[in-house]
């Protein structure tokens, strides 16, 4: 007669093995398993970087859905790798876009001026607002800034252009002021440094001052562009300044150096990204 205790022991062992086997097979796959299935245009170090971005907060499921939209997996990797910031990456993969500071929900509707030159008074080809810049304003007028006026501009840090055209008179206090208030797409800026420019004694500057127009949150090269145009936009609405090129022309050494000499600070931004 078979020992009853031995029989019970065997049944228990089989049950444990069976349970463990089923548990292992039924367990959800790790979130980054899709990375192992990428084609050979992605090497081991690049796969490691994809995992690092997930650890830093980028959605694995959003990335997995987006990589399928690219012809080559390396194109997907390169898009993320050259992104300006985590906000740009999130727009690229459609990850919690509505939580990016300054993003407004609802269809994008253009509200800028027609793409036509706006003439200064008196008209001056060096001071007129170019047709390419007019659509960035809801309304605009030429304004003279004098000694002591302070302008602020947010740029991407090392290698960025501190003497660009667009500035504000009120110092930004967070990403929402830049992304939403002045309608700056995350693809355009890394938002790393605040530049401050002060008009010096003896100088005046004739600029264009007006309300920033709305913008799409991404350009047509974005894989989710058509959806984004229906779902989100950058509302604009803050007052912005356009400084004509004649005051900041990097191709004119004297003009360029004079502008640079009046940049009174370039400080790293410490706003917390969400």
Short mmCIF file of C-alpha atoms in Angstrom, two decimals, residues 19 22 28 33-34 36 56 83 104 109 121 139 145 151 153 171 173 176 184 186 201 240 242 271:
data_model
loop_
_atom_site.label_atom_id
_atom_site.label_comp_id
_atom_site.label_asym_id
_atom_site.label_seq_id
_atom_site.Cartn_x
_atom_site.Cartn_y
_atom_site.Cartn_z
CA UNK A 19 1.41 26.78 -10.15
CA UNK A 22 1.49 28.86 -14.94
CA UNK A 28 2.79 40.33 -17.81
CA UNK A 33 10.45 43.96 -23.71
CA UNK A 34 9.49 45.60 -27.01
CA UNK A 36 14.50 43.71 -27.55
CA UNK A 56 13.52 59.02 -16.46
CA UNK A 83 14.88 66.10 -29.00
CA UNK A 104 -4.17 74.15 -24.18
CA UNK A 109 -7.23 77.90 -34.88
CA UNK A 121 6.28 104.75 -39.00
CA UNK A 139 -1.90 92.58 -33.12
CA UNK A 145 12.42 101.25 -26.09
CA UNK A 151 14.07 92.37 -22.17
CA UNK A 153 14.48 85.63 -23.64
CA UNK A 171 10.23 88.11 -16.88
CA UNK A 173 8.16 82.69 -14.16
CA UNK A 176 3.83 77.79 -19.14
CA UNK A 184 6.91 78.34 -28.31
CA UNK A 186 8.89 72.26 -27.43
CA UNK A 201 22.73 104.85 -21.85
CA UNK A 240 6.01 89.70 -26.89
CA UNK A 242 10.31 91.33 -31.93
CA UNK A 271 12.06 75.57 -13.03
#
